Amino acid sequence: MQGVSEAGIADLLIVGGGVNGAAIARDAAGRGLSVQLVEQHDLAQHTSSASTKLIHGGLRYLEYYEFRLVREALIERERLLGIAPHIIWPLEFVLPHEQHLRPAWMIRAGLFLYDHLAKRKTLPSSRGVSFAVHPAGKILKPSYKRGFTYADCWVEDSRLVVLNAMDAAERGAVINTRCKLKSARPEGGVWHAETDAGPLKARALVNAAGPWVGEVLGQKLGLNTKNAVRMIKGSHIVTRRLYEGDHAFILQNPDGRIVFVIPYERNFSLIGTTDVPFDADPNKVEISVEETSYLCEAVSRYFRTAITPADVVWSYAGVRPLYDDHAAEAKAVTRDYVLDLKHDNAMPPLLSVFGGKITTSRKLAEHALEKLLPAMGRQVGASWTGTAALPGGDFADFDKYLSEFRRRFPSLSPDLARRLVRSYGTRAERFAGTNMGEDLGGGVSEAEAAYLARHEWARTAEDILWRRSRLGLHVPEGTAARMDEYLSRAVSAG
Ligand SMILES: Cc1cc2nc3c(=O)[nH]c(=O)nc-3n(C[C@H](O)[C@H](O)[C@H](O)COP(=O)(O)OP(=O)(O)OC[C@H]3O[C@@H](n4cnc5c(N)ncnc54)[C@H](O)[C@@H]3O)c2cc1C
């Protein structure tokens, strides 16, 4: 059996199929460890599908002197772009200048640091722009005359999680979705866990449960910890596309926060986010009326055409499981991560993950293994995840590969070919072709749904329409029911 050694004991049991758990599974499996991952719901069902979807250094973290985090994130930006060019791409940000909020010298200094804290190979450097010339001038109110542009990257957040899990599985890890860790206790130098899939044993346990990290420690393992997670809700709204053009905006708010407006899913604009302290059940996170108004007002302050809550076509919210550094304000809590390793004679290694970003997940996983492996009496070995392509990402130039794909599969419409390559990269070749079965809605064929069920752990229409993709925004009524019906037939047919 893969994922466990001869004695039925895995090297690692990872709790949590968000970006951090999946990245640790990938890295560990590639270093030869036997890995079991349990996720209580679907992969990326929680925080890791509710992000702003930016691979970014975090320009605003410079104001909190988070130089280590920003530098690490900027290095990761180029690395992730290299290993997953299908789901990650550069995005230009326009920052309208507001002298009374942040003086120009301060922004120039921040952007200079942002440009130079880490080496850039692909992304352009920042620059000052005049809105008499830049297309953003047509969208912004005429009082905005000048601003700045800089580059960061977009990421399909939940697909990044799935690709990490796929790569881990292809290297021998066992990924159990819809499988909750109920309890675990140390005995005879091994963790004995009870899960929905039955008992599991492991030499080390990784608690990557995101907003549940404290619950896993306290309720499932019966331990106390001095480290705590501070839950901060963040919400986004989606409207019909507010403007033409590929650039995003970073808007400064009078409360010192920033709000992004980003072109989304071709026909939409994504607007977020908020920072609201949260102490309820992380299973039930929703945008509030106040947050919706706050985001609409942020856009209306800058854009010629105001928006109101009536323009919102969809929204989502998530909880940031941040490391509690006792900052006074939600927006000031560190976005850096803390890895807490417990290990003594009575307890085999237990590593808990506090905080982190989608952007730093690969590096976090590397640090996690550098801490865990010596505690397990194993050699750390060379890091490898920064250069090995994620599934489907084994090409260098997106446009070039797309043209090649279209030549090979001429029966696909240009839009469908593009969507498939953006979603699956070279893996789309495994199911694309002339006979892809019935269209279940919105261009999702039976062949695509079958691929998602077989290789990406998709079990329901929601998994496909709202996490493996955001096609839920586009598909006609009845698609979800047809897809669920197809999936249940496909699963029962094995
Ligand atoms: C509004 C918002 C915007 C953000 N924007 C960005 C951004 O633009 N860029 C960026 O880099 N980062 C961003 N982040 C941060 C990023 O999304 C998070 O740091 C990251 O997703 C956390 O991942 P995780 O794996 O730790 O947690 P999660 O994704 O929540 O995963 C933890 C998983 O553990 C599972 N679990 C819990 N208990 C159990 C159990 N007992 N058994 C089995 N499974 C269990 C849960 O079901 C969950 O799926 C944003 C976050 C928010 C909320």
XYZ file of C-alpha atoms and ligand atoms in Angstrom:
547
model
C 0.000 0.000 0.000
C 1.332 3.426 -0.904
C 1.446 6.136 1.788
C 2.512 3.667 4.513
C 5.623 1.601 5.196
C 5.753 -2.185 5.763
C 4.558 -1.936 9.373
C 1.413 -0.057 8.295
C 2.910 3.158 9.652
C 3.154 6.263 7.468
C 6.066 8.629 7.944
C 3.741 11.662 7.947
C 0.070 12.156 8.640
C -0.999 15.612 7.460
C -4.246 17.115 8.729
C -5.655 19.682 6.286
C -5.987 19.812 2.508
C -5.562 23.553 2.125
C -2.546 25.025 0.370
C -0.188 24.450 3.291
C -1.098 20.804 3.917
C -1.004 20.003 0.189
C 2.373 21.749 -0.298
C 3.882 19.859 2.659
C 2.508 16.567 1.257
C 4.092 17.296 -2.133
C 7.484 18.212 -0.732
C 7.556 15.269 1.707
C 6.478 12.685 -0.879
C 9.162 13.958 -3.270
C 11.777 13.451 -0.530
C 10.748 9.810 -0.285
C 8.531 9.953 2.803
C 5.338 7.896 2.963
C 2.538 10.427 3.378
C -1.152 10.287 4.303
C -3.200 13.489 4.078
C -6.690 13.816 5.530
C -9.032 16.658 4.566
C -12.411 16.803 6.298
C -14.189 18.364 3.293
C -13.011 18.996 -0.305
C -9.466 20.117 -1.085
C -9.240 23.929 -0.733
C -12.803 24.144 0.519
C -11.937 26.803 3.102
C -9.400 29.646 3.245
C -7.390 28.418 0.270
C -10.245 29.063 -2.176
C -11.343 32.347 -0.577
C -8.207 34.412 -1.167
C -7.689 37.464 -3.403
C -5.736 35.035 -5.629
C -2.525 37.037 -5.762
C 0.985 35.707 -5.715
C 2.408 38.878 -4.306
C 5.137 40.262 -2.122
C 2.514 42.327 -0.341
C 3.409 45.962 -0.978
C 1.466 47.115 2.071
C 3.361 44.778 4.451
C 6.396 47.050 3.937
C 4.575 49.596 6.118
C 4.746 47.040 8.937
C 8.485 46.408 8.288
C 7.758 42.781 7.267
C 10.908 42.714 5.090
C 11.585 38.980 5.603
C 8.091 38.031 4.502
C 8.040 40.426 1.537
C 11.442 39.265 0.281
C 10.516 35.586 0.600
C 7.191 36.214 -1.155
C 8.857 38.153 -3.994
C 11.321 35.310 -4.583
C 8.411 32.847 -4.565
C 6.538 34.924 -7.149
C 9.094 34.132 -9.865
C 9.518 30.519 -8.732
C 5.806 29.719 -8.746
C 5.379 31.434 -12.103
C 8.070 29.072 -13.409
C 6.542 25.827 -12.057
C 2.863 26.579 -12.763
C 2.664 28.928 -15.788
C -0.842 27.666 -16.627
C -2.510 28.804 -13.387
C -0.234 31.753 -12.518
C 0.307 34.816 -14.699
C 1.567 38.402 -14.354
C -0.870 41.183 -13.558
C -0.257 44.929 -13.791
C -1.504 46.996 -10.839
C -2.396 50.686 -11.083
C -2.092 52.705 -7.896
C -3.797 56.128 -8.176
C -1.872 58.730 -6.204
C -3.549 60.345 -3.171
C -1.107 62.842 -1.672
C -3.004 63.157 1.640
C -3.098 59.364 2.241
C 0.494 58.453 1.391
C 2.963 61.033 0.005
C 4.578 60.285 -3.388
C 8.066 59.912 -1.870
C 6.762 57.184 0.439
C 5.180 55.239 -2.409
C 8.278 55.648 -4.573
C 10.454 54.349 -1.718
C 8.097 51.402 -1.166
C 8.051 50.509 -4.853
C 11.827 50.846 -5.073
C 12.162 48.312 -2.243
C 9.524 46.094 -3.861
C 11.500 46.142 -7.123
C 14.832 45.399 -5.467
C 14.242 43.173 -2.406
C 14.456 40.119 -4.698
C 15.754 39.427 -8.205
C 13.177 39.698 -11.010
C 13.533 37.692 -14.216
C 10.125 38.025 -15.799
C 8.180 40.859 -14.218
C 8.650 44.522 -15.213
C 9.729 47.159 -12.679
C 7.364 49.774 -11.260
C 6.960 53.216 -12.835
C 5.101 56.504 -12.474
C 2.218 57.039 -14.948
C 0.060 59.908 -16.127
C -3.650 59.138 -16.424
C -3.799 61.438 -19.437
C -1.992 58.610 -21.238
C -2.574 55.346 -19.294
C -5.935 53.639 -20.099
C -6.778 53.646 -16.368
C -7.399 57.390 -16.789
C -10.678 56.604 -18.586
C -11.995 54.643 -15.594
C -10.804 56.853 -12.752
C -12.457 60.135 -11.819
C -10.798 63.057 -13.661
C -9.397 64.410 -10.368
C -6.858 61.542 -10.403
C -4.034 62.804 -12.590
C -1.076 60.609 -11.753
C -0.246 57.256 -10.242
C 2.114 54.308 -10.293
C 2.128 50.855 -11.853
C 3.841 47.696 -10.648
C 3.551 43.969 -11.359
C 2.469 41.012 -9.220
C 0.879 37.697 -10.223
C -2.559 36.139 -10.355
C -3.077 32.559 -9.164
C -5.992 30.155 -9.442
C -5.795 29.487 -5.689
C -7.812 26.278 -5.365
C -6.149 24.800 -8.456
C -2.748 25.400 -6.865
C -3.914 23.278 -3.919
C -5.208 20.492 -6.167
C -2.015 20.461 -8.261
C 0.116 20.152 -5.120
C -2.069 17.253 -3.960
C -1.873 15.592 -7.412
C 1.895 15.870 -7.506
C 2.079 14.446 -3.977
C -0.181 11.541 -4.993
C 1.866 10.877 -8.128
C 4.892 10.591 -5.821
C 3.128 8.046 -3.599
C 1.135 10.116 -1.079
C -2.401 9.037 -0.199
C -4.864 11.924 -0.260
C -8.106 11.245 1.630
C -10.753 13.896 1.054
C -13.997 14.075 3.052
C -12.055 12.382 5.834
C -11.837 14.067 9.222
C -9.196 13.535 11.875
C -11.272 12.686 14.975
C -8.449 12.188 17.468
C -4.798 11.255 17.737
C -2.569 10.152 20.606
C 1.106 9.238 20.919
C 1.865 5.618 21.846
C 5.133 3.727 21.551
C 6.807 6.537 19.621
C 4.050 6.603 16.986
C 0.923 8.727 16.454
C -2.268 6.643 16.559
C -5.047 8.529 14.794
C -8.757 7.911 14.381
C -10.143 9.241 11.110
C -13.273 8.848 8.994
C -11.238 6.382 6.916
C -10.430 4.306 10.017
C -7.311 4.185 12.195
C -4.010 5.499 10.830
C -0.526 5.385 12.333
C 2.284 7.810 11.594
C 5.771 8.637 12.817
C 5.035 12.368 12.700
C 1.906 14.501 12.573
C 1.445 17.789 10.716
C -1.369 20.039 11.860
C -2.129 22.215 8.814
C -5.783 22.689 9.728
C -5.831 26.453 9.022
C -8.630 28.056 11.039
C -8.962 24.749 12.966
C -5.293 24.533 13.991
C -6.194 25.348 17.612
C -9.154 22.951 17.611
C -6.985 20.100 16.332
C -4.400 20.768 19.057
C -6.910 21.196 21.879
C -9.855 18.945 21.014
C -8.360 16.261 18.779
C -4.950 15.887 20.444
C -5.794 17.123 23.940
C -2.815 19.497 24.058
C -2.294 23.062 25.204
C -0.231 25.495 23.212
C 1.059 28.959 23.921
C 0.733 29.826 20.232
C -2.677 30.935 19.123
C -4.410 31.625 15.878
C -6.130 34.946 15.319
C -9.032 34.591 12.926
C -9.610 37.562 10.632
C -12.443 37.373 8.117
C -11.889 38.731 4.616
C -14.647 39.078 2.012
C -14.836 39.764 -1.718
C -17.598 40.884 -4.051
C -17.900 40.115 -7.755
C -19.643 42.442 -10.224
C -20.121 42.410 -13.988
C -16.891 43.626 -15.595
C -16.418 47.273 -14.593
C -13.924 48.233 -17.312
C -12.045 46.973 -20.366
C -8.339 46.291 -20.017
C -6.179 43.707 -18.278
C -4.852 45.850 -15.454
C -5.960 45.692 -11.826
C -6.291 48.598 -9.391
C -4.951 48.943 -5.872
C -7.054 51.597 -4.160
C -6.058 53.323 -0.933
C -8.797 53.740 1.632
C -9.004 56.595 4.154
C -8.775 53.983 6.980
C -5.242 53.113 5.795
C -6.326 49.801 4.189
C -6.144 48.958 0.498
C -8.766 47.361 -1.761
C -8.042 45.545 -5.036
C -10.212 45.638 -8.180
C -9.159 42.825 -10.519
C -10.411 41.604 -13.919
C -12.038 38.247 -13.146
C -13.247 35.310 -15.192
C -13.365 37.341 -18.448
C -16.746 39.009 -17.811
C -16.440 40.029 -14.167
C -14.526 42.224 -11.708
C -13.319 40.949 -8.325
C -13.229 43.473 -5.466
C -11.686 42.848 -2.053
C -10.909 42.509 0.652
C -11.880 43.369 4.218
C -10.280 42.659 7.634
C -12.858 41.791 10.295
C -12.071 39.997 13.595
C -13.905 36.655 13.626
C -14.643 34.253 16.476
C -17.493 32.085 15.166
C -17.544 28.719 13.355
C -15.100 28.811 10.365
C -17.545 26.520 8.516
C -19.982 29.400 8.361
C -18.287 32.483 6.969
C -20.289 35.026 5.018
C -19.900 38.587 3.833
C -21.884 41.124 5.910
C -23.992 44.015 4.628
C -21.386 46.427 6.055
C -18.519 44.732 4.210
C -20.438 44.865 0.913
C -21.075 48.590 1.377
C -17.458 49.201 2.379
C -16.174 47.543 -0.813
C -18.696 49.350 -3.041
C -17.746 52.687 -1.458
C -14.037 51.998 -1.992
C -14.632 51.564 -5.743
C -17.078 54.472 -5.999
C -14.555 56.814 -4.351
C -12.190 56.292 -7.309
C -14.209 55.221 -10.387
C -16.232 57.540 -12.633
C -19.137 55.081 -12.444
C -20.200 54.333 -8.871
C -21.265 50.809 -7.854
C -23.872 49.773 -5.283
C -24.722 46.459 -3.558
C -27.284 45.889 -6.354
C -24.335 45.413 -8.769
C -22.978 42.457 -6.770
C -23.534 39.141 -8.588
C -21.573 36.894 -6.219
C -19.524 37.155 -3.059
C -17.340 34.927 -0.955
C -15.655 35.141 2.413
C -12.863 33.286 4.190
C -11.034 33.341 7.482
C -7.315 34.101 7.625
C -5.810 31.792 10.254
C -3.129 34.291 11.312
C -0.460 33.827 13.950
C -1.491 35.905 16.959
C 1.254 38.484 17.468
C -1.055 40.583 19.697
C -1.293 43.458 17.192
C -3.992 45.962 18.140
C -5.711 46.137 14.732
C -6.822 43.292 12.429
C -5.044 44.821 9.408
C -1.739 44.955 11.354
C -1.588 41.276 12.436
C 1.457 39.628 10.839
C 0.888 37.679 7.609
C 4.094 35.750 8.265
C 3.934 32.125 9.391
C 5.134 30.304 12.481
C 5.959 26.574 12.512
C 5.658 25.099 15.988
C 7.464 21.771 16.503
C 6.745 19.674 19.599
C 8.851 16.585 20.194
C 10.051 14.829 23.336
C 10.437 11.320 24.770
C 6.704 10.968 25.237
C 5.649 12.572 21.980
C 6.652 11.811 18.397
C 7.124 14.919 16.238
C 4.105 17.203 15.891
C 4.371 20.261 13.658
C 1.631 22.909 13.708
C 1.308 25.609 11.044
C 0.160 29.085 12.103
C -0.508 31.761 9.494
C 1.040 31.929 6.042
C -0.006 32.969 2.546
C -0.819 31.113 -0.663
C 2.314 32.852 -1.997
C 4.653 31.413 0.626
C 3.140 27.903 0.823
C 5.941 26.208 -1.156
C 8.612 27.819 1.001
C 6.632 27.108 4.161
C 6.576 23.424 3.172
C 10.345 23.457 2.670
C 10.835 25.011 6.121
C 8.388 22.502 7.628
C 10.454 19.564 6.331
C 13.728 21.172 7.410
C 12.278 21.194 10.954
C 10.531 17.824 10.874
C 13.102 15.561 9.239
C 15.885 15.998 11.849
C 13.267 15.410 14.583
C 12.372 12.153 12.790
C 16.047 11.169 12.652
C 16.135 11.575 8.858
C 18.419 13.515 6.537
C 16.859 16.720 5.212
C 18.205 16.204 1.686
C 18.061 18.733 -1.117
C 15.050 20.967 -1.652
C 13.414 20.232 -5.001
C 9.973 21.838 -5.272
C 11.149 25.224 -6.589
C 12.183 23.906 -9.984
C 9.974 20.840 -10.615
C 6.854 21.734 -12.618
C 3.474 21.167 -10.990
C 1.190 18.813 -12.990
C 0.512 20.369 -16.406
C 3.032 23.171 -15.898
C 5.803 21.605 -17.959
C 5.991 24.319 -20.633
C 7.756 27.677 -20.714
C 5.596 29.991 -22.800
C 1.803 29.982 -22.389
C 0.907 31.466 -25.799
C 3.280 29.158 -27.620
C 1.909 26.077 -25.875
C -1.690 27.219 -26.462
C -1.036 27.520 -30.238
C 0.485 24.042 -30.267
C -2.495 22.661 -28.305
C -4.939 24.256 -30.748
C -3.088 22.747 -33.690
C -3.326 19.306 -32.068
C -7.004 19.640 -31.108
C -8.568 21.690 -33.931
C -12.102 20.547 -33.089
C -12.086 22.588 -29.846
C -13.320 26.184 -30.011
C -10.615 28.814 -29.292
C -12.342 29.707 -25.989
C -12.550 26.111 -24.813
C -8.952 25.371 -25.825
C -7.806 28.415 -23.863
C -9.846 27.481 -20.798
C -8.538 23.919 -20.812
C -4.911 25.010 -21.126
C -5.344 27.643 -18.398
C -6.878 25.030 -16.107
C -4.880 21.898 -16.830
C -1.830 22.916 -18.882
C -0.371 19.903 -20.681
C -2.628 17.553 -18.660
C -5.528 18.699 -20.868
C -4.031 16.467 -23.558
C -5.145 13.472 -21.474
C -8.839 14.023 -22.182
C -9.079 16.598 -25.007
C -10.081 15.263 -28.395
C -12.934 14.723 -30.744
C -15.066 12.456 -28.596
C -15.411 14.175 -25.231
C -18.965 12.994 -24.529
C -21.986 15.110 -23.732
C -21.676 18.792 -22.735
C -22.853 18.849 -19.107
C -23.202 22.653 -19.271
C -20.960 25.679 -19.903
C -18.621 23.607 -22.090
C -17.751 21.052 -19.391
C -17.752 17.735 -21.226
C -18.206 14.302 -19.701
C -14.527 13.662 -20.483
C -13.453 16.699 -18.447
C -15.741 15.790 -15.536
C -14.436 12.218 -15.583
C -10.842 13.490 -15.536
C -11.675 15.720 -12.565
C -13.275 12.831 -10.697
C -10.456 10.396 -11.482
C -7.405 12.620 -11.005
C -8.504 15.657 -8.980
C -10.762 14.184 -6.256
C -13.870 16.018 -7.544
C -16.972 14.328 -6.146
C -19.766 16.869 -6.652
C -20.797 19.582 -9.101
C -19.846 22.155 -6.474
C -16.286 20.762 -6.362
C -16.076 21.313 -10.137
C -18.022 24.548 -10.575
C -16.701 26.486 -7.548
C -13.261 25.037 -6.722
C -11.676 23.115 -9.637
C -12.955 26.129 -11.627
C -15.254 29.141 -11.128
C -17.460 28.044 -13.999
C -20.376 28.369 -11.588
C -20.376 32.055 -12.586
C -20.998 31.191 -16.253
C -22.960 27.964 -16.597
C -26.656 27.785 -17.444
C -29.271 26.632 -14.947
C -29.504 22.870 -14.583
C -25.738 22.318 -15.061
C -25.082 21.400 -11.421
C -27.878 18.815 -11.355
C -26.678 17.259 -14.639
C -23.116 17.187 -13.402
C -24.045 15.621 -10.043
C -26.034 12.969 -11.844
C -23.106 12.248 -14.196
C -20.610 12.119 -11.301
C -22.704 9.681 -9.291
C -23.017 7.438 -12.364
C -19.272 7.717 -13.115
C -18.275 7.018 -9.496
C -20.589 4.002 -9.126
C -19.260 2.643 -12.451
C -15.738 2.974 -10.919
C -9.768 37.164 2.320
C -8.421 36.546 2.136
C -7.585 36.971 1.119
C -6.338 36.376 0.955
N -5.586 36.747 -0.116
C -4.397 36.161 -0.330
C -3.653 36.461 -1.497
O -4.100 37.212 -2.373
N -2.447 35.886 -1.642
C -1.926 35.014 -0.721
O -0.804 34.575 -0.913
N -2.627 34.670 0.382
C -3.851 35.202 0.592
N -4.598 34.856 1.675
C -4.040 33.917 2.654
C -4.229 32.454 2.244
O -5.474 32.265 1.628
C -4.106 31.554 3.467
O -2.929 31.839 4.169
C -4.057 30.080 3.092
O -5.086 29.752 2.199
C -4.157 29.218 4.340
O -4.089 27.880 3.941
P -4.172 26.714 4.993
O -3.829 25.478 4.262
O -3.355 27.041 6.189
O -5.704 26.741 5.503
P -7.031 26.190 4.792
O -7.061 26.474 3.361
O -8.200 26.656 5.580
O -6.888 24.628 4.963
C -7.031 23.970 6.210
C -7.842 22.715 5.962
O -7.821 21.889 7.116
C -9.026 21.148 7.113
N -9.262 20.582 8.446
C -9.481 21.269 9.598
N -9.695 20.407 10.625
C -9.587 19.150 10.097
C -9.716 17.836 10.668
N -9.991 17.639 11.975
N -9.567 16.770 9.845
C -9.287 16.942 8.507
N -9.180 18.160 7.937
C -9.311 19.259 8.726
C -10.059 22.175 6.702
O -11.240 21.577 6.197
C -9.310 23.012 5.673
O -9.629 22.637 4.338
C -5.887 35.379 1.850
C -6.733 34.934 2.867
C -8.013 35.485 2.987
C -8.948 34.953 4.031
